[in-house]
CSV table of C-alpha atoms in Angstrom, one decimal:
chain,number,residue,atom,x,y,z
A,291,MET,CA,14.1,6.3,-19.1
A,292,SER,CA,12.1,7.8,-22.0
A,293,GLY,CA,8.8,8.9,-20.8
A,294,PRO,CA,6.8,11.9,-19.7
A,295,GLU,CA,8.4,15.1,-18.4
A,296,GLN,CA,5.5,16.1,-16.2
A,297,MET,CA,3.5,14.1,-13.7
A,298,HIS,CA,0.5,14.5,-11.5
A,299,ALA,CA,1.4,15.0,-7.8
A,300,ALA,CA,0.0,16.0,-4.5
A,301,TYR,CA,2.2,18.6,-2.9
A,302,VAL,CA,2.6,21.7,-0.7
A,303,GLU,CA,4.4,24.9,-1.3
A,304,SER,CA,4.7,25.7,2.5
A,305,LEU,CA,3.9,24.0,5.7
A,306,GLY,CA,0.3,24.2,7.0
A,307,GLY,CA,-3.1,22.7,7.3
A,308,THR,CA,-4.8,20.3,4.8
A,309,ASP,CA,-5.8,23.3,2.7
A,310,ALA,CA,-2.2,23.7,1.8
A,311,ILE,CA,-2.2,20.5,-0.2
A,312,ARG,CA,-2.2,21.1,-4.0
A,313,TYR,CA,-2.8,18.6,-6.8
A,314,GLY,CA,-1.4,19.4,-10.1
A,315,MET,CA,1.6,18.9,-12.5
A,316,LEU,CA,5.2,18.8,-11.5
A,317,PRO,CA,8.4,17.7,-13.4
A,318,VAL,CA,9.1,14.0,-13.2
A,319,PRO,CA,12.1,13.8,-10.9
A,320,ARG,CA,15.6,12.8,-12.0
A,321,CYS,CA,17.6,10.0,-10.5
A,322,GLY,CA,20.6,10.9,-8.5
A,323,PRO,CA,23.6,8.5,-8.9
A,324,GLY,CA,22.4,6.2,-6.1
A,325,ASP,CA,18.7,6.5,-6.7
A,326,VAL,CA,16.0,4.6,-8.6
A,327,LEU,CA,13.0,6.1,-10.4
A,328,LEU,CA,9.7,4.4,-9.6
A,329,GLN,CA,6.5,4.5,-11.5
A,330,VAL,CA,4.0,4.6,-8.6
A,331,GLU,CA,1.5,1.9,-8.0
A,332,ALA,CA,0.1,2.7,-4.5
A,333,VAL,CA,0.9,5.1,-1.7
A,334,ALA,CA,-0.2,4.7,1.9
A,335,VAL,CA,-1.4,7.8,4.0
A,336,ASP,CA,0.2,7.8,7.5
A,337,ASN,CA,-0.3,10.0,10.5
A,338,VAL,CA,3.4,11.0,10.2
A,339,ASP,CA,2.5,12.5,6.7
A,340,THR,CA,0.3,14.9,8.5
A,341,PHE,CA,2.9,15.7,11.0
A,342,VAL,CA,5.5,16.5,8.4
A,343,ARG,CA,3.1,18.5,6.2
A,344,SER,CA,2.0,20.7,9.2
A,345,GLY,CA,5.4,21.1,10.7
A,346,ARG,CA,4.7,19.3,13.9
A,347,PHE,CA,7.5,16.9,13.0
A,348,PRO,CA,10.3,19.1,11.8
A,349,THR,CA,12.5,17.8,9.0
A,350,ALA,CA,14.4,19.1,6.0
A,351,LEU,CA,12.0,19.9,3.1
A,352,THR,CA,12.5,21.3,-0.4
A,353,PHE,CA,9.4,23.1,-1.8
A,354,PRO,CA,7.3,22.3,-3.8
A,355,PHE,CA,7.3,19.2,-1.5
A,356,VAL,CA,5.5,16.1,-2.6
A,357,ILE,CA,3.8,14.5,0.4
A,358,GLY,CA,3.7,11.0,1.7
A,359,ARG,CA,6.2,8.3,2.8
A,360,ASP,CA,5.3,4.8,1.8
A,361,VAL,CA,5.1,3.6,-1.8
A,362,VAL,CA,5.0,0.5,-4.0
A,363,GLY,CA,6.1,0.9,-7.6
A,364,THR,CA,8.0,-0.5,-10.5
A,365,VAL,CA,11.6,0.5,-11.3
A,366,VAL,CA,11.8,2.4,-14.6
A,367,GLY,CA,15.0,4.1,-14.3
A,368,ARG,CA,18.2,4.1,-12.0
A,369,GLY,CA,21.2,6.2,-11.4
A,370,ALA,CA,24.6,5.5,-12.7
A,371,GLU,CA,25.9,3.9,-9.5
A,372,VAL,CA,22.9,1.5,-9.0
A,373,THR,CA,23.4,-2.2,-9.8
A,374,THR,CA,20.2,-3.5,-8.1
A,375,PRO,CA,17.3,-3.5,-8.3
A,376,ASN,CA,16.8,-3.8,-12.0
A,377,VAL,CA,14.5,-1.9,-14.3
A,378,GLY,CA,11.2,-3.7,-14.3
A,379,ASP,CA,11.4,-4.8,-10.7
A,380,ARG,CA,8.5,-4.2,-8.3
A,381,VAL,CA,9.6,-2.8,-5.0
A,382,TRP,CA,8.4,-0.9,-1.9
A,383,CYS,CA,9.9,1.9,0.2
A,384,ASN,CA,8.8,3.3,3.5
A,385,SER,CA,11.2,6.2,4.2
A,386,LEU,CA,10.5,8.9,1.6
A,387,GLY,CA,9.2,12.3,2.6
A,388,HIS,CA,11.7,12.9,5.2
A,389,ASP,CA,15.3,14.3,5.8
A,390,GLY,CA,15.3,16.0,2.4
A,391,ARG,CA,13.7,13.2,0.4
A,392,GLN,CA,10.6,14.0,-1.6
A,393,GLY,CA,7.5,12.1,-0.9
A,394,PRO,CA,5.9,9.6,-3.3
A,395,THR,CA,2.2,10.9,-3.7
A,396,SER,CA,2.7,11.3,-7.5
A,397,GLU,CA,2.8,9.3,-10.6
A,398,TYR,CA,6.7,8.9,-10.4
A,399,THR,CA,9.1,9.2,-7.6
A,400,THR,CA,12.8,8.6,-6.8
A,401,ALA,CA,14.2,6.7,-3.9
A,402,PRO,CA,17.6,5.7,-2.7
A,403,ALA,CA,18.4,2.3,-3.9
A,404,ASP,CA,19.4,1.2,-0.5
A,405,ARG,CA,16.0,2.1,0.9
A,406,VAL,CA,13.8,0.0,-1.7
A,407,TYR,CA,13.0,-3.7,-1.1
A,408,SER,CA,11.7,-6.4,-3.3
A,409,LEU,CA,8.0,-7.0,-3.5
A,410,PRO,CA,7.4,-10.7,-3.2
A,411,ALA,CA,5.8,-12.3,-6.3
A,412,GLY,CA,2.0,-12.5,-6.1
A,413,VAL,CA,1.6,-9.9,-3.3
A,414,ASP,CA,-1.0,-7.2,-3.9
A,415,PRO,CA,0.7,-3.9,-4.0
A,416,VAL,CA,-2.2,-2.3,-2.1
A,417,VAL,CA,-1.8,-4.9,0.7
A,418,ALA,CA,2.0,-4.4,0.8
A,419,VAL,CA,1.9,-0.6,1.0
A,420,ALA,CA,-0.9,-0.8,3.6
A,421,VAL,CA,1.2,-2.9,6.0
A,422,ALA,CA,4.8,-1.9,5.2
A,423,HIS,CA,5.1,1.1,7.4
A,424,PRO,CA,3.3,-0.3,10.5
A,425,ALA,CA,5.1,-3.6,10.2
A,426,ALA,CA,8.6,-2.1,9.9
A,427,THR,CA,7.7,0.1,12.8
A,428,ALA,CA,6.7,-3.0,14.8
A,429,HIS,CA,9.9,-4.8,13.9
A,430,LEU,CA,12.2,-1.9,15.0
A,431,ALA,CA,10.2,-1.4,18.2
A,432,LEU,CA,10.3,-5.0,19.2
A,433,TYR,CA,13.7,-6.2,18.2
A,434,THR,CA,15.9,-3.2,17.5
A,435,HIS,CA,14.9,-1.1,20.5
A,436,ALA,CA,13.3,-3.5,23.0
A,437,GLY,CA,15.5,-6.6,22.3
A,438,LEU,CA,12.5,-9.0,22.5
A,439,ARG,CA,13.3,-12.5,23.4
A,440,ALA,CA,11.0,-15.5,22.6
A,441,VAL,CA,10.1,-16.4,26.3
A,442,GLU,CA,8.9,-12.9,27.2
A,443,THR,CA,5.5,-11.4,28.0
A,444,VAL,CA,4.6,-8.4,25.7
A,445,PHE,CA,1.8,-5.9,26.3
A,446,VAL,CA,0.6,-3.9,23.3
A,447,ALA,CA,-1.4,-0.9,24.3
A,448,GLY,CA,-3.6,-0.2,21.3
A,449,GLY,CA,-3.5,-3.7,19.8
A,450,ALA,CA,-6.2,-3.2,17.2
A,451,GLY,CA,-4.6,-0.5,15.4
A,452,HIS,CA,-2.3,-0.8,12.3
A,453,VAL,CA,1.0,-0.8,14.2
A,454,GLY,CA,-0.6,-2.7,17.2
A,455,SER,CA,-1.7,-5.5,14.9
A,456,ALA,CA,1.6,-5.8,13.3
A,457,LEU,CA,3.3,-5.8,16.8
A,458,THR,CA,0.9,-8.6,17.9
A,459,VAL,CA,1.6,-10.8,14.8
A,460,MET,CA,5.4,-10.5,15.2
A,461,ALA,CA,5.6,-10.9,18.9
A,462,ALA,CA,3.4,-13.9,18.8
A,463,ARG,CA,5.3,-15.6,15.9
A,464,SER,CA,8.5,-15.0,17.9
A,465,GLY,CA,7.2,-17.1,20.7
A,466,ALA,CA,6.2,-14.4,23.1
A,467,ARG,CA,3.0,-14.3,25.1
A,468,VAL,CA,1.0,-11.3,23.9
A,469,LEU,CA,-1.4,-9.2,25.8
A,470,VAL,CA,-3.2,-6.3,24.2
A,471,SER,CA,-5.6,-3.7,25.2
A,472,ALA,CA,-8.4,-2.7,22.8
A,473,ARG,CA,-12.0,-1.9,22.4
A,474,ALA,CA,-14.4,-4.8,23.3
A,475,ASP,CA,-15.5,-5.2,19.7
A,476,ASP,CA,-11.9,-5.6,18.6
A,477,ASP,CA,-11.4,-8.8,20.5
A,478,GLU,CA,-11.8,-11.3,17.6
A,479,TRP,CA,-9.4,-9.2,15.4
A,480,CYS,CA,-6.7,-9.1,18.0
A,481,ARG,CA,-7.0,-12.8,18.8
A,482,SER,CA,-6.8,-13.6,15.1
A,483,SER,CA,-3.4,-11.7,15.1
A,484,GLY,CA,-2.0,-13.8,17.8
A,485,ALA,CA,-3.1,-12.1,21.2
A,486,ALA,CA,-3.3,-14.5,24.1
A,487,GLU,CA,-5.6,-12.1,26.0
A,488,VAL,CA,-7.5,-9.0,25.0
A,489,LEU,CA,-8.3,-6.5,27.7
A,490,ASP,CA,-10.9,-3.7,27.3
A,491,TYR,CA,-8.9,-0.6,27.5
A,492,THR,CA,-11.9,1.2,29.0
A,493,ALA,CA,-12.1,-1.0,32.0
A,494,PRO,CA,-11.5,1.0,35.3
A,495,ASP,CA,-9.4,-1.9,36.7
A,496,LEU,CA,-7.3,-2.4,33.6
A,497,ALA,CA,-4.0,-2.3,35.6
A,498,GLY,CA,-5.3,-5.0,38.0
A,499,ARG,CA,-6.2,-7.1,35.1
A,500,LEU,CA,-2.8,-6.8,33.6
A,501,ARG,CA,-1.2,-7.6,36.9
A,502,SER,CA,-3.4,-10.8,37.1
A,503,ALA,CA,-2.7,-11.7,33.4
A,504,ALA,CA,1.2,-11.2,33.9
A,505,SER,CA,1.9,-12.3,37.4
A,506,ASP,CA,5.6,-12.3,36.8
A,507,GLY,CA,5.4,-8.8,35.2
A,508,ILE,CA,5.5,-7.5,31.6
A,509,ASP,CA,8.9,-7.7,30.0
A,510,VAL,CA,8.1,-5.4,26.9
A,511,LEU,CA,5.3,-2.9,26.8
A,512,VAL,CA,4.7,-1.0,23.6
A,513,ASP,CA,2.4,2.0,23.7
A,514,THR,CA,0.8,2.8,20.4
A,515,SER,CA,-2.3,4.4,22.0
A,516,GLY,CA,-0.8,7.7,23.2
A,517,ARG,CA,-2.6,7.3,26.6
A,518,LEU,CA,0.3,5.9,28.6
A,519,ASP,CA,-0.1,6.3,32.4
A,520,LEU,CA,3.7,6.0,33.1
A,521,ALA,CA,3.5,6.0,36.9
A,522,THR,CA,0.9,3.2,36.9
A,523,THR,CA,2.4,1.3,34.1
A,524,LEU,CA,5.9,1.0,35.5
A,525,ASN,CA,4.8,-1.0,38.4
A,526,LEU,CA,3.4,-3.6,36.0
A,527,LEU,CA,6.8,-4.3,34.6
A,528,ALA,CA,9.1,-7.2,35.4
A,529,THR,CA,12.7,-6.6,36.4
A,530,ARG,CA,14.5,-5.2,33.4
A,531,GLY,CA,11.2,-4.6,31.7
A,532,ARG,CA,11.1,-2.1,28.8
A,533,ILE,CA,8.5,0.4,27.8
A,534,VAL,CA,8.6,1.7,24.2
A,535,VAL,CA,6.8,4.9,23.6
A,536,MET,CA,5.8,5.8,20.0
A,537,ALA,CA,2.6,7.9,20.3
A,538,GLY,CA,1.2,10.8,22.3
A,539,MET,CA,3.5,13.6,21.3
A,540,ASP,CA,1.9,16.1,23.6
A,541,ARG,CA,1.4,13.9,26.7
A,542,GLN,CA,3.3,14.6,29.8
A,543,LEU,CA,4.9,11.5,31.4
A,544,GLU,CA,5.8,11.4,35.0
A,545,CYS,CA,7.0,8.8,37.4
A,546,ARG,CA,9.1,8.2,40.5
A,547,ALA,CA,12.8,7.5,39.8
A,548,GLY,CA,12.5,4.8,42.4
A,549,ASP,CA,9.9,2.8,40.2
A,550,LEU,CA,12.5,2.9,37.4
A,551,TYR,CA,16.1,2.4,38.0
A,552,PRO,CA,16.1,0.1,41.1
A,553,ARG,CA,14.7,-2.7,39.0
A,554,ASP,CA,16.7,-2.0,35.8
A,555,ARG,CA,13.6,-0.8,34.0
A,556,SER,CA,13.9,1.3,30.8
A,557,LEU,CA,11.8,3.9,29.0
A,558,ILE,CA,12.5,4.0,25.3
A,559,GLY,CA,11.3,6.7,22.8
A,560,PHE,CA,11.2,5.6,19.2
A,561,ALA,CA,10.4,7.0,15.9
A,562,ILE,CA,11.0,5.1,12.6
A,563,SER,CA,12.3,8.3,11.0
A,564,ASN,CA,15.5,7.9,13.0
A,565,ALA,CA,16.2,4.4,11.8
A,566,THR,CA,19.5,3.8,9.9
A,567,SER,CA,19.4,2.3,6.3
A,568,ASP,CA,20.8,-1.0,7.8
A,569,GLU,CA,18.1,-1.0,10.4
A,570,LEU,CA,15.4,-0.5,7.9
A,571,ALA,CA,16.7,-3.1,5.6
A,572,GLU,CA,16.9,-5.6,8.5
A,573,ALA,CA,13.2,-4.8,9.2
A,574,ALA,CA,12.3,-5.0,5.6
A,575,GLN,CA,13.6,-8.5,5.4
A,576,HIS,CA,11.4,-9.5,8.2
A,577,VAL,CA,8.4,-7.7,6.7
A,578,THR,CA,8.9,-9.2,3.3
A,579,THR,CA,9.1,-12.7,4.6
A,580,LEU,CA,5.7,-12.1,6.4
A,581,LEU,CA,4.2,-10.7,3.3
A,582,ALA,CA,5.3,-13.7,1.3
A,583,ASP,CA,3.8,-16.0,3.9
A,584,GLY,CA,0.5,-14.1,3.8
A,585,VAL,CA,0.7,-13.4,7.5
A,586,LEU,CA,0.6,-9.6,7.5
A,587,ARG,CA,-2.8,-8.1,6.3
A,588,PRO,CA,-4.5,-4.9,6.6
A,589,ARG,CA,-7.9,-5.0,8.5
A,590,ASN,CA,-9.6,-2.7,6.1
A,591,VAL,CA,-8.3,-0.8,3.1
A,592,GLU,CA,-10.0,2.0,1.3
A,593,GLU,CA,-8.5,3.1,-2.1
A,594,LEU,CA,-8.7,6.7,-3.3
A,595,PRO,CA,-7.2,8.5,-6.3
A,596,LEU,CA,-4.0,10.5,-5.8
A,597,SER,CA,-6.2,13.6,-6.2
A,598,ALA,CA,-7.9,12.9,-3.0
A,599,ALA,CA,-4.8,13.3,-0.9
A,600,GLY,CA,-6.2,16.3,0.9
A,601,GLU,CA,-9.3,14.5,1.8
A,602,ALA,CA,-7.3,11.6,3.1
A,603,HIS,CA,-5.2,13.9,5.4
A,604,ARG,CA,-8.4,15.6,6.6
A,605,ARG,CA,-9.9,12.3,7.6
A,606,LEU,CA,-6.9,11.2,9.4
A,607,GLU,CA,-6.6,14.4,11.4
A,608,ALA,CA,-10.4,14.3,12.2
A,609,GLY,CA,-10.2,10.7,13.4
A,610,ASP,CA,-12.5,9.6,10.6
A,611,ALA,CA,-10.4,6.6,9.5
A,612,ARG,CA,-10.3,4.4,12.5
A,613,GLY,CA,-9.4,0.9,11.4
A,614,ILE,CA,-9.1,1.9,7.8
A,615,ARG,CA,-5.9,2.1,5.9
A,616,LEU,CA,-6.1,4.8,3.3
A,617,VAL,CA,-4.2,4.0,0.1
A,618,LEU,CA,-3.9,6.4,-2.9
A,619,ARG,CA,-3.5,5.2,-6.4
A,620,PRO,CA,-2.6,7.0,-9.6
A,621,GLU,CA,-5.3,7.2,-12.2
A,622,HIS,CA,-3.2,6.0,-15.1
């Protein structure tokens, strides 16, 4: 690629709070043999970005470390061993900023060629980057880890959130019956995503309502809320029911062993950062199909310039972005 040698980027020079985030000039990265160089169009801001930046989620980092994880961009260069994608292709990636890979909150970024996926024609890059990470997370939770089958009953705890909405869409389209918990004012959104029933998560008799709604038991329960009461929830499961936990890092989970193994029930911890390249590619194929079909959509997106990365992290950590997907865009 013939182009600029320097770029604007949001980065940190050490782990820390949001005040550690800097915005300034860094060298445009060079492609390794198996990498592609992307000119960035849009970057999503995820909670996991704040975990990596602060050190709550330990991973290999090289400083200065460009923050972020999810990106949509155009291929402008590629390494010697790369045969696809081609220069000029628009692609997305949702596994940067981890395990030694730099993040994409910059004007240019590199990504392993086997971790970038084609952006369907006509799909808005902001929509794509807003839903890619939650949707890939949902696919891996439902199919890779929980082994969802079409005839099963699924309960999504936190069904109105970014991941919860994607879980609901995917499970419903697979033929499962989907129950969700959410705020009362999220009922319409959850039903539009495919929920058969929406239960107010603040209801004092939520467990009883779930038991009535799923009289044969819940087959797959995915907790995105971080408020899982394991002892209560286990007794709502069917035989061979599975609970997938992906939130509430500091929450203590306790249960009786007798409520777990005698009925072949499973408790599964899951983080997308542990997914293999093959697993991510399988998830991406599903996500790309749903993007092309126009089924996946963010509830509310707010676009900010790259220079506002620190503000975006502050808002996420303060809980001031509920229901909003924050997307950063270069100012070129």
